Amino acid sequence: MAGSSSPSPKPSRHEQRFNERRQEYQDYLPLTERLEEQLRGDVEELMAQEGWDAETRNGVEEWLRDRDNVWRALRRYRYDENKAHALLLSDLAERVNRQLHKPIPLTDLTNSPLFFVLPLPRFVDRLGRPVVVLTLSEVARDENGSLDDVKEWTWWALEKLRRTVHDWWTKGAWSDGGARARKARGYGGEGCVVLVNAAGAGYRNLEVELLPTLLSVGHNHFPGIIEAVYVVNAKWTHRSMWTVVKQVMPRTALDKFAFLDDSSALKEVFDLERLPTAYGGRHPWAFGTAENAILLHYAHQPLPVPKPPSPSPISSPSAVETPSDPSHASPARTASYTSIADVYYSAQNSPGQSRQASRRGTEPINYRHKPPPDNDNNAVAPAKPLSL
């Protein structure tokens, strides 16, 4: 028929899941904002009790204003407010202990191709998500046969990733290859993807001792920031190793993994013109420390003095609507449900009895469509073997 337009193409399964995640963020935004306010009160108490210096206070404030991070903690526990609150307090204690608010340290590991973000905005997947490369052949023990340096590096690698993802989606940074903030490009809760390069990797690179640390730190302190993991350049030997590795991985992590074995599988996720040849694409870019602008920025740039968060996120072009159910309104705080002393100070291995407990608390928000029960039995405790 003249003048008729062809129907819009059906979104891919990757795009559909991505849009569902954005909708989920909008649905639970009132709960996210309420928990964010709860944490703000906790932080005020802790600042007064601990006497943090200006750098620590600024770093904690920046972390607190990462609203997507609060939402991901809620999503990690299927929107159980109590569990998410405990997770975030435990995470805060680890961040202060490890001084993750400082510039990213420049070491042989952080400045290597072991784990790095491909240059933005040149390289993203088809959904605009940053791409992180994990090079398995770079995993190795030190001269003493220890993986302690690599385990410590895990925290800084994921913290650099958190800052990059936050700046990319929320601040519109890296639009021209630089970190200057521009118009935000995200609608709420977006993350990144990891590209595992298996080329040249053998059994020695798949350290059984390292994997639980990576999973535990990511799952318990940076939950949900990695939305998908794609393995490229895998051979039959890597697949046989995978049957062993996946035995120590939680189901929630396994669901994110996929092997991209040919160009058709790669094309579903990436524009091959915007993917380096080393990973199956057609772009000639190769890793070089001089080009690692993202690392160099976060290694020399202190965390900015945070501004108050915007009252609401950007409206989605697909007209995402926040449910009109009045139960989504944010009620006033009521009785306490979590003690700062029990969570924050126990994470620091300090006696909780000597600290003042929080009197802050909230009532749960009743949603019309509750998520299914949480089947994830991983503990909130700091990283331990076999616990993203």
Short mmCIF file of C-alpha atoms in Angstrom, two decimals:
data_model
loop_
_atom_site.label_atom_id
_atom_site.label_comp_id
_atom_site.label_asym_id
_atom_site.label_seq_id
_atom_site.Cartn_x
_atom_site.Cartn_y
_atom_site.Cartn_z
CA MET A 1 0.00 0.00 0.00
CA ALA A 2 1.30 3.43 -0.98
CA GLY A 3 2.46 5.53 1.93
CA SER A 4 2.59 2.60 4.34
CA SER A 5 5.72 2.12 6.39
CA SER A 6 7.40 -1.21 6.99
CA PRO A 7 7.07 -2.57 10.53
CA SER A 8 9.92 -1.93 12.93
CA PRO A 9 12.37 -4.83 13.13
CA LYS A 10 11.93 -7.09 16.10
CA PRO A 11 14.55 -6.28 18.79
CA SER A 12 17.25 -8.87 19.29
CA ARG A 13 17.25 -10.96 22.44
CA HIS A 14 20.17 -8.88 23.71
CA GLU A 15 18.28 -5.62 23.12
CA GLN A 16 15.13 -7.03 24.67
CA ARG A 17 16.95 -7.99 27.87
CA PHE A 18 18.69 -4.61 27.92
CA ASN A 19 15.35 -2.75 27.64
CA GLU A 20 13.75 -4.98 30.27
CA ARG A 21 16.56 -4.08 32.63
CA ARG A 22 15.96 -0.36 32.01
CA GLN A 23 12.25 -0.84 32.69
CA GLU A 24 13.08 -2.69 35.89
CA TYR A 25 15.21 0.25 37.01
CA GLN A 26 12.26 2.60 36.49
CA ASP A 27 9.88 0.26 38.32
CA TYR A 28 12.05 0.16 41.43
CA LEU A 29 13.31 3.73 41.37
CA PRO A 30 11.26 4.77 44.46
CA LEU A 31 12.80 1.94 46.47
CA THR A 32 16.27 2.84 45.19
CA GLU A 33 15.85 6.48 46.18
CA ARG A 34 14.61 5.49 49.61
CA LEU A 35 17.57 3.21 50.28
CA GLU A 36 19.88 5.94 48.99
CA GLU A 37 18.43 8.32 51.56
CA GLN A 38 18.79 5.68 54.27
CA LEU A 39 22.47 5.27 53.39
CA ARG A 40 22.94 9.02 53.46
CA GLY A 41 21.83 9.07 57.10
CA ASP A 42 24.16 6.16 57.89
CA VAL A 43 27.09 7.94 56.27
CA GLU A 44 26.42 11.10 58.28
CA GLU A 45 26.63 9.07 61.48
CA LEU A 46 29.79 7.28 60.36
CA MET A 47 31.48 10.52 59.35
CA ALA A 48 30.87 11.92 62.82
CA GLN A 49 32.08 8.75 64.55
CA GLU A 50 35.10 7.95 62.38
CA GLY A 51 36.46 11.43 61.74
CA TRP A 52 37.23 10.70 58.08
CA ASP A 53 39.60 13.07 56.33
CA ALA A 54 38.41 15.23 53.43
CA GLU A 55 39.57 12.77 50.76
CA THR A 56 37.72 9.87 52.37
CA ARG A 57 34.56 11.93 52.88
CA ASN A 58 34.62 13.05 49.27
CA GLY A 59 35.15 9.49 48.04
CA VAL A 60 32.31 8.13 50.17
CA GLU A 61 29.98 10.89 48.93
CA GLU A 62 30.84 10.10 45.31
CA TRP A 63 30.13 6.41 45.87
CA LEU A 64 26.88 7.22 47.66
CA ARG A 65 25.65 9.36 44.76
CA ASP A 66 26.14 6.49 42.31
CA ARG A 67 22.43 5.69 42.30
CA ASP A 68 22.86 2.89 39.79
CA ASN A 69 25.15 1.17 42.28
CA VAL A 70 22.40 1.30 44.94
CA TRP A 71 19.89 -0.14 42.47
CA ARG A 72 22.23 -2.96 41.52
CA ALA A 73 22.61 -3.92 45.18
CA LEU A 74 18.82 -4.10 45.47
CA ARG A 75 18.58 -6.15 42.30
CA ARG A 76 21.31 -8.46 43.60
CA TYR A 77 18.95 -9.44 46.43
CA ARG A 78 15.71 -9.39 44.42
CA TYR A 79 14.78 -6.05 46.02
CA ASP A 80 15.05 -7.19 49.60
CA GLU A 81 15.77 -3.82 51.23
CA ASN A 82 17.33 -5.24 54.39
CA LYS A 83 19.80 -7.47 52.55
CA ALA A 84 20.75 -4.74 50.07
CA HIS A 85 21.31 -2.28 52.90
CA ALA A 86 23.60 -4.74 54.68
CA LEU A 87 25.49 -5.40 51.45
CA LEU A 88 26.09 -1.68 50.87
CA LEU A 89 27.28 -1.07 54.44
CA SER A 90 29.68 -4.01 54.17
CA ASP A 91 30.86 -2.65 50.82
CA LEU A 92 31.38 0.79 52.34
CA ALA A 93 33.57 -0.67 55.07
CA GLU A 94 35.71 -2.49 52.49
CA ARG A 95 36.02 0.66 50.40
CA VAL A 96 37.23 2.72 53.33
CA ASN A 97 39.64 0.00 54.50
CA ARG A 98 41.11 -0.43 51.02
CA GLN A 99 41.00 3.32 50.28
CA LEU A 100 39.22 2.75 46.99
CA HIS A 101 38.38 6.46 46.87
CA LYS A 102 41.97 7.26 45.89
CA PRO A 103 43.25 7.54 42.30
CA ILE A 104 43.74 4.14 40.64
CA PRO A 105 47.33 3.03 41.36
CA LEU A 106 49.61 2.58 38.36
CA THR A 107 51.23 -0.86 38.66
CA ASP A 108 52.44 -3.52 36.27
CA LEU A 109 49.01 -5.16 36.52
CA THR A 110 46.82 -2.09 36.08
CA ASN A 111 48.94 -0.96 33.13
CA SER A 112 48.86 -4.35 31.40
CA PRO A 113 46.40 -5.96 28.94
CA LEU A 114 45.17 -8.24 31.73
CA PHE A 115 41.95 -6.26 32.31
CA PHE A 116 41.24 -2.99 30.51
CA VAL A 117 38.43 -0.97 28.97
CA LEU A 118 38.55 -0.58 25.18
CA PRO A 119 38.87 3.10 24.18
CA LEU A 120 35.59 5.01 24.34
CA PRO A 121 33.55 5.97 22.40
CA ARG A 122 35.31 4.09 19.59
CA PHE A 123 34.52 0.62 20.88
CA VAL A 124 31.14 -0.34 22.34
CA ASP A 125 28.75 -3.21 21.70
CA ARG A 126 25.57 -2.81 19.64
CA LEU A 127 23.74 -1.51 22.71
CA GLY A 128 26.33 1.18 23.43
CA ARG A 129 27.84 -0.58 26.42
CA PRO A 130 31.55 -0.21 27.26
CA VAL A 131 33.65 -3.28 26.48
CA VAL A 132 36.16 -4.62 29.00
CA VAL A 133 38.79 -7.10 27.84
CA LEU A 134 40.07 -9.85 30.14
CA THR A 135 43.22 -11.42 28.63
CA LEU A 136 43.60 -14.87 30.14
CA SER A 137 47.16 -15.38 28.91
CA GLU A 138 48.24 -12.50 31.20
CA VAL A 139 47.18 -14.30 34.39
CA ALA A 140 50.33 -15.51 36.14
CA ARG A 141 51.80 -15.96 39.62
CA ASP A 142 54.65 -13.79 40.87
CA GLU A 143 58.21 -14.95 41.46
CA ASN A 144 57.17 -16.35 44.83
CA GLY A 145 54.36 -18.40 43.33
CA SER A 146 51.70 -16.14 44.87
CA LEU A 147 48.55 -14.58 43.44
CA ASP A 148 48.24 -12.00 46.22
CA ASP A 149 49.08 -9.08 43.93
CA VAL A 150 46.51 -10.22 41.39
CA LYS A 151 43.87 -10.61 44.09
CA GLU A 152 44.51 -7.09 45.38
CA TRP A 153 44.44 -5.80 41.81
CA THR A 154 40.93 -7.25 41.42
CA TRP A 155 39.49 -4.56 43.71
CA TRP A 156 41.12 -1.71 41.80
CA ALA A 157 40.23 -3.18 38.41
CA LEU A 158 36.55 -3.35 39.34
CA GLU A 159 36.62 0.09 40.99
CA LYS A 160 38.08 1.59 37.80
CA LEU A 161 35.27 -0.16 35.92
CA ARG A 162 32.63 1.28 38.27
CA ARG A 163 33.91 4.83 37.73
CA THR A 164 34.10 4.35 33.96
CA VAL A 165 30.59 2.93 33.68
CA HIS A 166 29.17 5.65 35.93
CA ASP A 167 30.85 8.45 33.98
CA TRP A 168 29.91 6.93 30.60
CA TRP A 169 26.20 6.48 31.27
CA THR A 170 25.41 9.13 33.88
CA LYS A 171 27.71 11.98 32.90
CA GLY A 172 28.11 11.36 29.19
CA ALA A 173 31.89 11.30 29.56
CA TRP A 174 34.26 9.93 26.91
CA SER A 175 31.98 11.12 24.08
CA ASP A 176 35.01 12.57 22.27
CA GLY A 177 37.59 10.26 23.84
CA GLY A 178 38.04 12.59 26.83
CA ALA A 179 36.60 12.51 30.33
CA ARG A 180 34.78 15.86 30.13
CA ALA A 181 31.13 15.49 31.14
CA ARG A 182 28.46 15.98 28.51
CA LYS A 183 24.80 15.02 28.17
CA ALA A 184 23.99 11.78 29.98
CA ARG A 185 23.32 8.84 27.67
CA GLY A 186 21.81 6.39 30.16
CA TYR A 187 18.29 5.89 31.45
CA GLY A 188 19.23 4.01 34.60
CA GLY A 189 21.16 0.94 35.70
CA GLU A 190 23.17 0.28 32.56
CA GLY A 191 26.44 -1.61 32.83
CA CYS A 192 29.14 -3.03 30.56
CA VAL A 193 30.19 -6.28 28.90
CA VAL A 194 33.37 -8.30 29.36
CA LEU A 195 35.19 -9.85 26.42
CA VAL A 196 37.32 -12.79 27.57
CA ASN A 197 40.20 -13.30 25.16
CA ALA A 198 41.22 -16.95 25.42
CA ALA A 199 43.95 -16.75 22.74
CA GLY A 200 47.19 -18.28 23.96
CA ALA A 201 45.78 -19.22 27.37
CA GLY A 202 46.53 -22.60 28.90
CA TYR A 203 45.76 -24.43 32.11
CA ARG A 204 48.28 -22.33 34.04
CA ASN A 205 46.28 -19.18 33.25
CA LEU A 206 43.00 -20.51 34.68
CA GLU A 207 44.03 -20.35 38.30
CA VAL A 208 41.50 -22.16 40.50
CA GLU A 209 42.57 -19.97 43.43
CA LEU A 210 41.97 -16.73 41.52
CA LEU A 211 38.54 -17.43 40.08
CA PRO A 212 36.65 -17.54 43.40
CA THR A 213 38.23 -14.20 44.34
CA LEU A 214 37.12 -12.57 41.09
CA LEU A 215 33.60 -13.93 41.48
CA SER A 216 33.29 -13.05 45.15
CA VAL A 217 34.60 -9.47 44.87
CA GLY A 218 32.48 -8.78 41.82
CA HIS A 219 29.34 -10.42 43.15
CA ASN A 220 29.48 -9.00 46.66
CA HIS A 221 30.91 -5.52 46.08
CA PHE A 222 30.24 -4.60 42.44
CA PRO A 223 27.06 -6.58 41.71
CA GLY A 224 25.41 -6.33 38.31
CA ILE A 225 27.90 -3.92 36.76
CA ILE A 226 28.91 -6.63 34.27
CA GLU A 227 25.82 -7.49 32.25
CA ALA A 228 27.31 -10.15 29.97
CA VAL A 229 30.56 -12.07 29.47
CA TYR A 230 31.58 -13.18 25.98
CA VAL A 231 34.45 -15.60 25.32
CA VAL A 232 36.34 -15.26 22.03
CA ASN A 233 39.26 -17.11 20.43
CA ALA A 234 38.36 -20.24 22.37
CA LYS A 235 39.61 -23.65 21.21
CA TRP A 236 38.41 -27.10 22.15
CA THR A 237 40.95 -27.18 25.00
CA HIS A 238 39.39 -24.04 26.50
CA ARG A 239 35.94 -25.61 26.28
CA SER A 240 37.17 -28.66 28.13
CA MET A 241 38.64 -26.40 30.82
CA TRP A 242 35.30 -24.57 30.95
CA THR A 243 33.55 -27.75 32.07
CA VAL A 244 35.79 -27.67 35.15
CA VAL A 245 35.72 -23.92 35.76
CA LYS A 246 31.93 -23.63 35.67
CA GLN A 247 31.65 -26.05 38.59
CA VAL A 248 32.85 -23.30 40.96
CA MET A 249 30.64 -20.56 39.50
CA PRO A 250 27.21 -19.54 40.82
CA ARG A 251 24.23 -19.93 38.51
CA THR A 252 23.76 -16.17 38.28
CA ALA A 253 27.26 -15.85 36.82
CA LEU A 254 26.83 -18.78 34.44
CA ASP A 255 23.73 -17.15 32.95
CA LYS A 256 25.87 -14.23 31.76
CA PHE A 257 28.42 -16.33 29.86
CA ALA A 258 28.40 -17.09 26.13
CA PHE A 259 30.99 -18.36 23.66
CA LEU A 260 31.17 -16.36 20.42
CA ASP A 261 32.67 -18.97 18.12
CA ASP A 262 32.15 -17.42 14.68
CA SER A 263 31.50 -14.13 12.92
CA SER A 264 27.73 -14.61 12.92
CA ALA A 265 27.71 -14.92 16.71
CA LEU A 266 30.00 -11.91 17.01
CA LYS A 267 27.74 -9.85 14.71
CA GLU A 268 24.82 -10.35 17.07
CA VAL A 269 26.68 -8.50 19.80
CA PHE A 270 29.22 -6.25 18.03
CA ASP A 271 29.59 -4.15 14.92
CA LEU A 272 32.70 -5.83 13.50
CA GLU A 273 33.96 -2.50 12.19
CA ARG A 274 34.05 -1.33 15.82
CA LEU A 275 35.80 -4.39 17.22
CA PRO A 276 39.60 -4.93 17.10
CA THR A 277 40.90 -7.73 14.90
CA ALA A 278 42.47 -9.45 17.92
CA TYR A 279 38.94 -10.29 19.10
CA GLY A 280 37.37 -11.22 15.77
CA GLY A 281 36.53 -7.76 14.43
CA ARG A 282 37.93 -5.69 11.58
CA HIS A 283 39.40 -2.65 13.35
CA PRO A 284 43.24 -2.51 13.40
CA TRP A 285 43.53 -1.09 16.94
CA ALA A 286 45.85 -2.98 19.31
CA PHE A 287 46.56 -2.55 23.03
CA GLY A 288 49.24 -0.04 23.99
CA THR A 289 49.84 1.65 27.35
CA ALA A 290 50.23 5.08 25.70
CA GLU A 291 46.66 4.81 24.42
CA ASN A 292 45.12 3.76 27.72
CA ALA A 293 43.49 7.16 28.29
CA ILE A 294 40.84 5.78 30.63
CA LEU A 295 43.39 4.28 33.03
CA LEU A 296 45.60 7.36 32.89
CA HIS A 297 42.62 9.59 33.70
CA TYR A 298 41.50 7.66 36.77
CA ALA A 299 45.10 7.15 37.89
CA HIS A 300 45.78 10.89 38.04
CA GLN A 301 42.34 12.36 38.64
CA PRO A 302 40.93 12.41 42.19
CA LEU A 303 37.24 11.72 42.55
CA PRO A 304 35.27 14.91 41.86
CA VAL A 305 33.37 16.74 44.58
CA PRO A 306 29.93 15.24 44.01
CA LYS A 307 26.91 17.34 43.17
CA PRO A 308 23.41 16.58 44.49
CA PRO A 309 21.73 13.86 42.42
CA SER A 310 19.05 14.82 39.95
CA PRO A 311 15.51 14.23 41.25
CA SER A 312 14.76 11.75 38.49
CA PRO A 313 16.61 9.99 35.64
CA ILE A 314 16.30 10.79 31.95
CA SER A 315 13.06 9.75 30.33
CA SER A 316 13.52 6.80 27.99
CA PRO A 317 12.84 7.38 24.29
CA SER A 318 10.60 4.33 24.45
CA ALA A 319 8.39 6.20 26.93
CA VAL A 320 9.17 4.07 29.97
CA GLU A 321 6.60 4.89 32.60
CA THR A 322 7.00 4.64 36.35
CA PRO A 323 4.12 2.57 37.76
CA SER A 324 1.32 4.70 39.14
CA ASP A 325 0.62 2.41 42.07
CA PRO A 326 0.57 4.66 45.18
CA SER A 327 2.53 1.99 47.03
CA HIS A 328 5.59 3.24 45.10
CA ALA A 329 5.60 6.45 47.11
CA SER A 330 8.55 6.86 49.43
CA PRO A 331 7.28 6.71 53.03
CA ALA A 332 8.97 8.30 56.01
CA ARG A 333 11.52 6.34 58.00
CA THR A 334 10.29 4.22 60.85
CA ALA A 335 11.87 1.72 63.21
CA SER A 336 15.40 0.45 62.70
CA TYR A 337 15.95 -2.70 60.69
CA THR A 338 19.76 -2.70 60.33
CA SER A 339 22.43 -1.68 62.77
CA ILE A 340 25.41 0.17 61.35
CA ALA A 341 27.50 -1.30 64.15
CA ASP A 342 26.50 -4.88 63.29
CA VAL A 343 27.37 -4.56 59.61
CA TYR A 344 29.88 -1.77 59.01
CA TYR A 345 32.14 -2.38 61.98
CA SER A 346 31.96 -6.17 61.79
CA ALA A 347 33.18 -5.86 58.19
CA GLN A 348 36.15 -3.93 59.59
CA ASN A 349 36.75 -6.64 62.23
CA SER A 350 36.01 -4.07 64.93
CA PRO A 351 33.93 -4.86 68.04
CA GLY A 352 30.41 -3.75 67.22
CA GLN A 353 29.46 -3.44 70.88
CA SER A 354 31.67 -0.38 71.25
CA ARG A 355 29.87 1.51 68.49
CA GLN A 356 26.59 3.38 68.42
CA ALA A 357 23.84 1.56 66.54
CA SER A 358 21.70 3.27 63.95
CA ARG A 359 18.13 4.17 64.82
CA ARG A 360 17.21 4.66 61.19
CA GLY A 361 14.94 2.30 59.32
CA THR A 362 12.13 1.95 56.83
CA GLU A 363 9.01 0.01 56.01
CA PRO A 364 9.11 -2.15 52.88
CA ILE A 365 7.43 -0.83 49.74
CA ASN A 366 4.70 -3.16 48.53
CA TYR A 367 4.88 -3.70 44.78
CA ARG A 368 2.11 -5.11 42.68
CA HIS A 369 4.52 -7.49 40.94
CA LYS A 370 7.03 -8.89 43.37
CA PRO A 371 10.19 -10.55 42.01
CA PRO A 372 10.67 -14.27 42.54
CA PRO A 373 12.44 -15.43 45.70
CA ASP A 374 16.19 -15.02 45.73
CA ASN A 375 17.89 -18.29 44.87
CA ASP A 376 21.35 -16.87 45.29
CA ASN A 377 22.92 -18.23 48.44
CA ASN A 378 26.25 -16.42 48.15
CA ALA A 379 27.24 -14.66 51.35
CA VAL A 380 27.67 -10.92 51.72
CA ALA A 381 30.91 -11.40 53.62
CA PRO A 382 34.25 -10.26 52.17
CA ALA A 383 35.79 -12.41 49.46
CA LYS A 384 36.33 -16.02 50.35
CA PRO A 385 37.18 -18.99 48.14
CA LEU A 386 34.14 -20.26 46.30
CA SER A 387 31.60 -17.65 46.78
CA LEU A 388 29.38 -12.00 39.72
#
